[in-house]
């Protein structure tokens, strides 16, 4: 598999799957006041997105102290080729600190999800909510390479 990184590209041996996580943080303090992550995941065989999200919420509830689901709603990814997904807003405590988290999951192909998350130490402001919506709307799906494999074309 040819894989594009921000810094370049690599060729992976057969059989590898993309389960990368990209993390972006605001500022240089730790913990960051706001972070955004993009991750990829594989659903269970024949699992629907709603069931996947329910399973993830249950797992988070068991691992994060005081995890509370605040909201769940339908959401779209991209304005170019919109994908329907599910967004959840939640709250939890870690090391005595409150965290607010917003996650949105979308099926990018059967049984493959892309999950966008943002986490803050305070409840999300109107500006942060608008930035989140703009981020999801800005998604541009990568166009599959349809050029011939050997590079030769008939004339």
CSV table of N, CA and C in Angstrom, one decimal:
chain,number,residue,atom,x,y,z
A,1,UNK,N,0.8,-1.2,0.0
A,1,UNK,CA,0.0,0.0,0.0
A,1,UNK,C,0.9,1.2,0.0
A,2,UNK,N,0.6,2.2,-0.9
A,2,UNK,CA,1.3,3.4,-0.9
A,2,UNK,C,0.6,4.3,0.1
A,3,UNK,N,1.4,5.0,1.0
A,3,UNK,CA,0.7,5.8,2.0
A,3,UNK,C,1.4,7.1,2.1
A,4,UNK,N,0.5,8.1,2.0
A,4,UNK,CA,0.9,9.5,2.0
A,4,UNK,C,1.0,10.1,3.4
A,5,UNK,N,2.1,10.6,3.8
A,5,UNK,CA,2.3,11.3,5.1
A,5,UNK,C,2.5,12.7,4.8
A,6,UNK,N,2.3,13.6,5.8
A,6,UNK,CA,2.5,15.0,5.7
A,6,UNK,C,4.0,15.3,5.2
A,7,UNK,N,4.9,14.5,5.7
A,7,UNK,CA,6.3,14.7,5.4
A,7,UNK,C,6.8,14.0,4.1
A,8,UNK,N,6.0,13.1,3.6
A,8,UNK,CA,6.4,12.3,2.4
A,8,UNK,C,5.5,11.1,2.2
A,9,UNK,N,6.0,10.0,1.7
A,9,UNK,CA,5.2,8.9,1.4
A,9,UNK,C,6.0,7.6,1.7
A,10,UNK,N,5.3,6.5,2.0
A,10,UNK,CA,6.0,5.2,2.2
A,10,UNK,C,5.2,4.1,1.4
A,11,UNK,N,5.9,3.0,1.2
A,11,UNK,CA,5.2,1.9,0.6
A,11,UNK,C,5.2,0.8,1.6
A,12,UNK,N,4.0,0.4,2.1
A,12,UNK,CA,3.9,-0.7,3.1
A,12,UNK,C,3.7,-2.0,2.4
A,13,UNK,N,4.2,-3.1,3.1
A,13,UNK,CA,4.0,-4.4,2.6
A,13,UNK,C,2.5,-4.8,2.5
A,14,UNK,N,2.2,-5.8,1.8
A,14,UNK,CA,0.8,-6.3,1.6
A,14,UNK,C,0.2,-6.6,3.0
A,15,UNK,N,-1.1,-6.4,3.1
A,15,UNK,CA,-1.8,-6.8,4.3
A,15,UNK,C,-1.9,-5.7,5.4
A,16,UNK,N,-1.3,-4.6,5.3
A,16,UNK,CA,-1.3,-3.6,6.3
A,16,UNK,C,-2.6,-2.7,6.1
A,17,UNK,N,-3.2,-2.3,7.3
A,17,UNK,CA,-4.4,-1.4,7.3
A,17,UNK,C,-4.0,-0.1,7.9
A,18,UNK,N,-4.6,0.9,7.5
A,18,UNK,CA,-4.4,2.3,8.1
A,18,UNK,C,-5.2,2.4,9.4
A,19,UNK,N,-4.5,2.5,10.5
A,19,UNK,CA,-5.2,2.8,11.8
A,19,UNK,C,-4.5,3.9,12.5
A,20,UNK,N,-4.0,4.8,11.7
A,20,UNK,CA,-3.3,6.0,12.2
A,20,UNK,C,-4.2,6.9,13.0
A,21,UNK,N,-3.5,7.7,13.8
A,21,UNK,CA,-4.2,8.8,14.5
A,21,UNK,C,-3.3,10.0,14.3
A,22,UNK,N,-4.0,11.1,13.9
A,22,UNK,CA,-3.4,12.4,13.7
A,22,UNK,C,-3.8,13.3,14.9
A,23,UNK,N,-2.9,13.9,15.6
A,23,UNK,CA,-3.3,14.8,16.7
A,23,UNK,C,-2.8,16.2,16.4
A,24,UNK,N,-3.6,17.2,16.6
A,24,UNK,CA,-3.3,18.6,16.5
A,24,UNK,C,-3.6,19.3,17.8
A,25,UNK,N,-2.7,20.0,18.3
A,25,UNK,CA,-3.0,20.7,19.6
A,25,UNK,C,-2.8,22.2,19.5
A,26,UNK,N,-3.6,22.9,20.2
A,26,UNK,CA,-3.5,24.4,20.2
A,26,UNK,C,-2.5,24.8,21.3
A,27,UNK,N,-1.6,25.6,20.9
A,27,UNK,CA,-0.6,26.1,21.8
A,27,UNK,C,0.5,25.1,22.2
A,28,UNK,N,1.3,25.5,23.2
A,28,UNK,CA,2.4,24.6,23.6
A,28,UNK,C,2.3,24.2,25.0
A,29,UNK,N,1.3,24.5,25.7
A,29,UNK,CA,1.1,24.1,27.1
A,29,UNK,C,0.6,22.7,27.2
A,30,UNK,N,0.9,22.1,28.3
A,30,UNK,CA,0.4,20.7,28.6
A,30,UNK,C,-0.4,20.7,29.9
A,31,UNK,N,-1.6,20.1,29.9
A,31,UNK,CA,-2.3,19.6,28.8
A,31,UNK,C,-2.7,20.7,27.9
A,32,UNK,N,-2.9,20.4,26.6
A,32,UNK,CA,-3.3,21.5,25.6
A,32,UNK,C,-4.7,21.9,26.0
A,33,UNK,N,-5.0,23.2,25.8
A,33,UNK,CA,-6.3,23.7,26.1
A,33,UNK,C,-7.4,23.2,25.1
A,34,UNK,N,-6.9,22.8,23.9
A,34,UNK,CA,-7.8,22.3,22.9
A,34,UNK,C,-7.0,21.4,21.9
A,35,UNK,N,-7.6,20.2,21.6
A,35,UNK,CA,-6.9,19.3,20.7
A,35,UNK,C,-7.9,18.8,19.7
A,36,UNK,N,-7.4,18.4,18.6
A,36,UNK,CA,-8.2,17.7,17.5
A,36,UNK,C,-7.5,16.5,17.1
A,37,UNK,N,-8.2,15.4,17.0
A,37,UNK,CA,-7.6,14.1,16.5
A,37,UNK,C,-8.5,13.6,15.4
A,38,UNK,N,-7.8,12.9,14.5
A,38,UNK,CA,-8.4,12.2,13.4
A,38,UNK,C,-7.9,10.8,13.5
A,39,UNK,N,-8.8,9.8,13.6
A,39,UNK,CA,-8.4,8.4,13.7
A,39,UNK,C,-9.2,7.5,12.8
A,40,UNK,N,-8.7,6.4,12.5
A,40,UNK,CA,-9.4,5.4,11.6
A,40,UNK,C,-9.6,4.1,12.4
A,41,UNK,N,-10.7,3.5,12.1
A,41,UNK,CA,-11.0,2.2,12.8
A,41,UNK,C,-11.8,1.3,11.9
A,42,UNK,N,-11.7,0.0,12.3
A,42,UNK,CA,-12.5,-1.0,11.6
A,42,UNK,C,-13.7,-1.5,12.4
A,43,UNK,N,-14.8,-1.5,11.8
A,43,UNK,CA,-16.0,-1.9,12.5
A,43,UNK,C,-16.0,-3.5,12.5
A,44,UNK,N,-16.8,-4.0,13.4
A,44,UNK,CA,-17.0,-5.5,13.4
A,44,UNK,C,-17.7,-5.9,12.2
A,45,UNK,N,-17.6,-7.1,11.7
A,45,UNK,CA,-18.3,-7.6,10.5
A,45,UNK,C,-19.8,-7.3,10.6
A,46,UNK,N,-20.3,-6.7,9.5
A,46,UNK,CA,-21.7,-6.3,9.4
A,46,UNK,C,-22.2,-5.3,10.4
A,47,UNK,N,-21.3,-4.7,11.1
A,47,UNK,CA,-21.7,-3.7,12.1
A,47,UNK,C,-22.1,-2.4,11.4
A,48,UNK,N,-23.2,-1.8,11.9
A,48,UNK,CA,-23.7,-0.5,11.4
A,48,UNK,C,-23.0,0.6,12.2
A,49,UNK,N,-23.0,1.8,11.6
A,49,UNK,CA,-22.3,3.0,12.3
A,49,UNK,C,-23.0,3.2,13.7
A,50,UNK,N,-24.3,3.2,13.8
A,50,UNK,CA,-24.9,3.5,15.0
A,50,UNK,C,-24.5,2.5,16.1
A,51,UNK,N,-24.4,1.2,15.7
A,51,UNK,CA,-24.0,0.1,16.7
A,51,UNK,C,-22.5,0.4,17.1
A,52,UNK,N,-21.7,0.7,16.1
A,52,UNK,CA,-20.3,1.0,16.4
A,52,UNK,C,-20.2,2.2,17.4
A,53,UNK,N,-20.9,3.3,17.2
A,53,UNK,CA,-20.9,4.4,18.1
A,53,UNK,C,-21.3,4.0,19.5
A,54,UNK,N,-22.4,3.2,19.5
A,54,UNK,CA,-22.9,2.7,20.8
A,54,UNK,C,-21.9,1.9,21.6
A,55,UNK,N,-21.2,1.1,20.8
A,55,UNK,CA,-20.1,0.2,21.4
A,55,UNK,C,-19.0,1.1,21.9
A,56,UNK,N,-18.6,2.1,21.2
A,56,UNK,CA,-17.5,3.0,21.6
A,56,UNK,C,-17.9,3.8,22.9
A,57,UNK,N,-19.1,4.3,22.9
A,57,UNK,CA,-19.6,5.0,24.1
A,57,UNK,C,-19.6,4.1,25.3
A,58,UNK,N,-20.0,2.9,25.2
A,58,UNK,CA,-20.0,1.9,26.3
A,58,UNK,C,-18.6,1.7,26.8
A,59,UNK,N,-17.6,1.5,25.8
A,59,UNK,CA,-16.2,1.3,26.2
A,59,UNK,C,-15.7,2.5,26.9
A,60,UNK,N,-16.0,3.7,26.4
A,60,UNK,CA,-15.5,4.9,27.0
A,60,UNK,C,-16.1,5.1,28.4
A,61,UNK,N,-17.3,4.8,28.6
A,61,UNK,CA,-18.0,4.8,29.9
A,61,UNK,C,-17.3,3.9,30.9
A,62,UNK,N,-16.8,2.8,30.5
A,62,UNK,CA,-16.2,1.9,31.4
A,62,UNK,C,-14.8,2.3,31.7
A,63,UNK,N,-14.1,3.1,30.9
A,63,UNK,CA,-12.7,3.4,31.1
A,63,UNK,C,-12.5,4.8,31.7
A,64,UNK,N,-13.4,5.7,31.5
A,64,UNK,CA,-13.2,7.1,31.9
A,64,UNK,C,-14.2,7.5,33.1
A,65,UNK,N,-13.6,7.9,34.2
A,65,UNK,CA,-14.4,8.2,35.4
A,65,UNK,C,-15.4,9.3,35.1
A,66,UNK,N,-16.6,9.0,35.4
A,66,UNK,CA,-17.7,10.0,35.3
A,66,UNK,C,-18.1,10.4,33.9
A,67,UNK,N,-17.7,9.5,32.9
A,67,UNK,CA,-18.0,9.7,31.5
A,67,UNK,C,-19.6,9.9,31.4
A,68,UNK,N,-20.0,11.0,30.9
A,68,UNK,CA,-21.4,11.3,30.7
A,68,UNK,C,-21.6,11.8,29.3
A,69,UNK,N,-22.5,11.1,28.6
A,69,UNK,CA,-22.9,11.4,27.3
A,69,UNK,C,-23.9,12.6,27.4
A,70,UNK,N,-23.6,13.7,26.8
A,70,UNK,CA,-24.4,14.9,26.9
A,70,UNK,C,-25.3,15.1,25.7
A,71,UNK,N,-24.9,14.7,24.5
A,71,UNK,CA,-25.7,14.9,23.3
A,71,UNK,C,-25.3,13.9,22.2
A,72,UNK,N,-26.2,13.6,21.4
A,72,UNK,CA,-26.0,12.7,20.2
A,72,UNK,C,-26.8,13.3,19.1
A,73,UNK,N,-26.2,13.5,17.9
A,73,UNK,CA,-27.0,14.0,16.7
A,73,UNK,C,-26.3,13.6,15.4
A,74,UNK,N,-27.1,13.7,14.4
A,74,UNK,CA,-26.6,13.4,13.0
A,74,UNK,C,-25.8,14.6,12.6
A,75,UNK,N,-24.7,14.3,11.8
A,75,UNK,CA,-23.8,15.3,11.3
A,75,UNK,C,-23.3,14.9,10.0
A,76,UNK,N,-22.8,15.9,9.2
A,76,UNK,CA,-22.3,15.6,7.8
A,76,UNK,C,-20.8,15.9,7.8
A,77,UNK,N,-20.1,15.2,7.0
A,77,UNK,CA,-18.7,15.4,6.7
A,77,UNK,C,-18.5,15.8,5.3
A,78,UNK,N,-17.9,17.0,5.0
A,78,UNK,CA,-17.6,17.5,3.7
A,78,UNK,C,-18.9,18.1,3.1
A,79,UNK,N,-18.6,19.2,2.3
A,79,UNK,CA,-19.6,19.8,1.5
A,79,UNK,C,-19.5,19.4,0.0
A,80,UNK,N,-18.4,18.8,-0.3
A,80,UNK,CA,-18.1,18.3,-1.7
A,80,UNK,C,-18.8,17.0,-2.0
A,81,UNK,N,-18.6,16.0,-1.1
A,81,UNK,CA,-19.2,14.7,-1.2
A,81,UNK,C,-19.7,14.3,0.2
A,82,UNK,N,-20.8,14.9,0.6
A,82,UNK,CA,-21.2,14.7,2.0
A,82,UNK,C,-21.4,13.2,2.4
A,83,UNK,N,-20.9,12.9,3.6
A,83,UNK,CA,-21.1,11.6,4.3
A,83,UNK,C,-21.9,11.9,5.6
A,84,UNK,N,-22.9,11.1,5.8
A,84,UNK,CA,-23.7,11.3,7.0
A,84,UNK,C,-23.0,10.5,8.1
A,85,UNK,N,-23.0,11.1,9.3
A,85,UNK,CA,-22.4,10.4,10.4
A,85,UNK,C,-23.1,10.7,11.7
A,86,UNK,N,-22.5,10.3,12.8
A,86,UNK,CA,-23.1,10.5,14.1
A,86,UNK,C,-22.1,11.3,15.0
A,87,UNK,N,-22.5,12.3,15.7
A,87,UNK,CA,-21.7,13.1,16.6
A,87,UNK,C,-22.2,12.9,18.0
A,88,UNK,N,-21.2,12.8,18.9
A,88,UNK,CA,-21.6,12.7,20.3
A,88,UNK,C,-20.8,13.8,21.1
A,89,UNK,N,-21.4,14.3,22.1
A,89,UNK,CA,-20.7,15.3,23.0
A,89,UNK,C,-20.7,14.6,24.4
A,90,UNK,N,-19.6,14.7,25.1
A,90,UNK,CA,-19.5,14.0,26.4
A,90,UNK,C,-18.6,14.8,27.3
A,91,UNK,N,-18.6,14.4,28.6
A,91,UNK,CA,-17.9,15.0,29.6
A,91,UNK,C,-17.3,13.9,30.5
A,92,UNK,N,-16.0,14.1,31.0
A,92,UNK,CA,-15.4,13.1,31.9
A,92,UNK,C,-14.4,13.8,32.7
A,93,UNK,N,-13.9,13.1,33.8
A,93,UNK,CA,-12.8,13.7,34.6
A,93,UNK,C,-11.6,12.7,34.5
A,94,UNK,N,-10.4,13.4,34.4
A,94,UNK,CA,-9.2,12.6,34.4
A,94,UNK,C,-8.2,13.4,35.3
A,95,UNK,N,-7.6,12.7,36.3
A,95,UNK,CA,-6.6,13.3,37.2
A,95,UNK,C,-7.2,14.6,37.8
A,96,UNK,N,-8.5,14.6,38.2
A,96,UNK,CA,-9.1,15.7,38.8
A,96,UNK,C,-9.5,16.9,37.9
A,97,UNK,N,-9.2,16.7,36.6
A,97,UNK,CA,-9.5,17.8,35.7
A,97,UNK,C,-10.7,17.4,34.8
A,98,UNK,N,-11.6,18.4,34.5
A,98,UNK,CA,-12.7,18.1,33.7
A,98,UNK,C,-12.3,18.2,32.2
A,99,UNK,N,-12.9,17.3,31.4
A,99,UNK,CA,-12.7,17.3,29.9
A,99,UNK,C,-14.0,17.3,29.2
A,100,UNK,N,-14.1,18.0,28.2
A,100,UNK,CA,-15.3,18.0,27.3
A,100,UNK,C,-14.8,17.4,26.0
A,101,UNK,N,-15.6,16.5,25.4
A,101,UNK,CA,-15.1,15.9,24.2
A,101,UNK,C,-16.3,15.8,23.2
A,102,UNK,N,-16.0,16.1,22.0
A,102,UNK,CA,-16.9,16.0,20.9
A,102,UNK,C,-16.3,15.0,19.8
A,103,UNK,N,-17.1,14.0,19.4
A,103,UNK,CA,-16.6,13.1,18.4
A,103,UNK,C,-17.6,12.9,17.3
A,104,UNK,N,-17.1,12.7,16.1
A,104,UNK,CA,-18.0,12.5,15.0
A,104,UNK,C,-17.4,11.3,14.2
A,105,UNK,N,-18.3,10.3,13.9
A,105,UNK,CA,-17.8,9.1,13.2
A,105,UNK,C,-18.5,9.0,11.9
A,106,UNK,N,-17.8,8.6,10.8
A,106,UNK,CA,-18.3,8.5,9.5
A,106,UNK,C,-17.8,7.2,8.9
A,107,UNK,N,-18.6,6.5,8.1
A,107,UNK,CA,-18.2,5.4,7.3
A,107,UNK,C,-17.5,5.9,6.0
A,108,UNK,N,-16.3,5.5,5.8
A,108,UNK,CA,-15.6,6.0,4.6
A,108,UNK,C,-15.6,4.9,3.6
A,109,UNK,N,-15.9,3.7,4.0
A,109,UNK,CA,-16.1,2.5,3.1
A,109,UNK,C,-16.7,1.4,4.0
A,110,UNK,N,-17.3,0.4,3.5
A,110,UNK,CA,-17.9,-0.6,4.3
A,110,UNK,C,-17.0,-1.1,5.4
A,111,UNK,N,-17.4,-1.0,6.7
A,111,UNK,CA,-16.7,-1.5,7.9
A,111,UNK,C,-15.4,-0.7,8.2
A,112,UNK,N,-15.3,0.5,7.6
A,112,UNK,CA,-14.2,1.4,7.9
A,112,UNK,C,-14.7,2.8,8.3
A,113,UNK,N,-14.2,3.2,9.4
A,113,UNK,CA,-14.7,4.5,9.9
A,113,UNK,C,-13.5,5.5,10.1
A,114,UNK,N,-13.9,6.8,9.9
A,114,UNK,CA,-13.0,7.9,10.2
A,114,UNK,C,-13.6,8.6,11.3
A,115,UNK,N,-12.9,8.9,12.4
A,115,UNK,CA,-13.5,9.5,13.6
A,115,UNK,C,-12.7,10.8,13.9
A,116,UNK,N,-13.4,11.9,13.9
A,116,UNK,CA,-12.9,13.2,14.3
A,116,UNK,C,-13.2,13.5,15.7
A,117,UNK,N,-12.3,14.0,16.5
A,117,UNK,CA,-12.5,14.3,17.9
A,117,UNK,C,-11.9,15.6,18.3
A,118,UNK,N,-12.6,16.3,19.2
A,118,UNK,CA,-12.0,17.5,19.8
A,118,UNK,C,-12.2,17.4,21.3
A,119,UNK,N,-11.2,17.8,22.0
A,119,UNK,CA,-11.2,17.8,23.5
A,119,UNK,C,-10.8,19.1,24.0
A,120,UNK,N,-11.5,19.5,25.1
A,120,UNK,CA,-11.2,20.8,25.7
A,120,UNK,C,-11.3,20.7,27.2
A,121,UNK,N,-10.6,21.5,27.9
A,121,UNK,CA,-10.7,21.5,29.4
A,121,UNK,C,-11.9,22.3,29.9
A,122,UNK,N,-12.5,23.1,29.0
A,122,UNK,CA,-13.7,23.8,29.3
A,122,UNK,C,-14.8,23.5,28.3
A,123,UNK,N,-16.0,23.8,28.6
A,123,UNK,CA,-17.1,23.6,27.7
A,123,UNK,C,-16.8,24.3,26.4
A,124,UNK,N,-17.3,23.8,25.3
A,124,UNK,CA,-17.0,24.4,24.0
A,124,UNK,C,-17.7,25.7,23.8
A,125,UNK,N,-16.9,26.7,23.4
A,125,UNK,CA,-17.4,28.0,23.1
A,125,UNK,C,-18.2,28.0,21.8
A,126,UNK,N,-18.9,29.1,21.5
A,126,UNK,CA,-19.6,29.3,20.2
A,126,UNK,C,-18.6,29.2,19.1
A,127,UNK,N,-17.5,29.9,19.3
A,127,UNK,CA,-16.4,30.0,18.3
A,127,UNK,C,-15.8,28.6,18.0
A,128,UNK,N,-15.5,27.8,19.1
A,128,UNK,CA,-15.0,26.5,18.9
A,128,UNK,C,-16.0,25.6,18.2
A,129,UNK,N,-17.3,25.7,18.5
A,129,UNK,CA,-18.3,24.9,17.9
A,129,UNK,C,-18.3,25.3,16.4
A,130,UNK,N,-18.2,26.5,16.0
A,130,UNK,CA,-18.2,26.9,14.6
A,130,UNK,C,-17.0,26.4,13.9
A,131,UNK,N,-15.8,26.5,14.6
A,131,UNK,CA,-14.6,26.0,14.0
A,131,UNK,C,-14.7,24.5,13.8
A,132,UNK,N,-15.3,23.7,14.7
A,132,UNK,CA,-15.6,22.3,14.5
A,132,UNK,C,-16.4,22.0,13.3
A,133,UNK,N,-17.5,22.8,13.2
A,133,UNK,CA,-18.4,22.6,12.0
A,133,UNK,C,-17.7,22.9,10.7
A,134,UNK,N,-16.9,24.0,10.7
A,134,UNK,CA,-16.1,24.3,9.5
A,134,UNK,C,-15.1,23.2,9.2
A,135,UNK,N,-14.4,22.6,10.2
A,135,UNK,CA,-13.5,21.6,10.0
A,135,UNK,C,-14.1,20.4,9.3
A,136,UNK,N,-15.3,19.9,9.8
A,136,UNK,CA,-16.0,18.8,9.2
A,136,UNK,C,-16.4,19.2,7.8
A,137,UNK,N,-16.9,20.4,7.6
A,137,UNK,CA,-17.3,20.8,6.2
A,137,UNK,C,-16.2,20.9,5.2
A,138,UNK,N,-15.0,21.1,5.8
A,138,UNK,CA,-13.8,21.3,4.9
A,138,UNK,C,-13.2,20.0,4.4
A,139,UNK,N,-13.6,18.9,4.9
A,139,UNK,CA,-13.1,17.6,4.5
A,139,UNK,C,-13.2,17.4,3.0
A,140,UNK,N,-12.1,17.1,2.3
A,140,UNK,CA,-12.0,16.8,0.9
A,140,UNK,C,-11.6,15.4,0.7
A,141,UNK,N,-12.5,14.5,0.3
A,141,UNK,CA,-12.1,13.1,0.1
A,141,UNK,C,-11.0,13.0,-1.0
A,142,UNK,N,-10.1,12.1,-0.7
A,142,UNK,CA,-9.0,11.8,-1.7
A,142,UNK,C,-9.6,11.1,-2.9
A,143,UNK,N,-9.3,11.5,-4.1
A,143,UNK,CA,-9.7,10.9,-5.3
A,143,UNK,C,-8.8,9.7,-5.5
A,144,UNK,N,-9.4,8.5,-5.8
A,144,UNK,CA,-8.7,7.3,-6.0
A,144,UNK,C,-7.9,7.5,-7.3
A,145,UNK,N,-6.6,7.0,-7.3
A,145,UNK,CA,-5.8,7.1,-8.5
A,145,UNK,C,-6.3,6.1,-9.5
A,146,UNK,N,-6.7,6.6,-10.7
A,146,UNK,CA,-7.2,5.7,-11.7
A,146,UNK,C,-6.3,5.6,-12.9
A,147,UNK,N,-5.0,6.0,-12.7
A,147,UNK,CA,-4.1,5.9,-13.8
A,147,UNK,C,-3.6,4.5,-14.0
A,148,UNK,N,-3.2,4.1,-15.2
A,148,UNK,CA,-2.8,2.7,-15.4
A,148,UNK,C,-1.6,2.3,-14.5
A,149,UNK,N,-1.6,1.1,-14.0
A,149,UNK,CA,-0.6,0.6,-13.0
A,149,UNK,C,0.8,0.7,-13.6
A,150,UNK,N,0.9,0.4,-14.9
A,150,UNK,CA,2.3,0.3,-15.4
A,150,UNK,C,2.7,1.6,-16.0
A,151,UNK,N,1.9,2.6,-16.0
A,151,UNK,CA,2.2,3.9,-16.5
A,151,UNK,C,2.2,4.1,-18.0
A,152,UNK,N,1.9,3.0,-18.8
A,152,UNK,CA,1.8,3.1,-20.2
A,152,UNK,C,0.4,3.3,-20.7
A,153,UNK,N,0.2,4.1,-21.7
A,153,UNK,CA,-1.1,4.4,-22.2
A,153,UNK,C,-1.1,4.1,-23.7
A,154,UNK,N,-2.2,3.7,-24.2
A,154,UNK,CA,-2.3,3.5,-25.6
A,154,UNK,C,-2.5,4.8,-26.3
A,155,UNK,N,-1.9,4.9,-27.5
A,155,UNK,CA,-2.0,6.2,-28.2
A,155,UNK,C,-2.9,6.0,-29.4
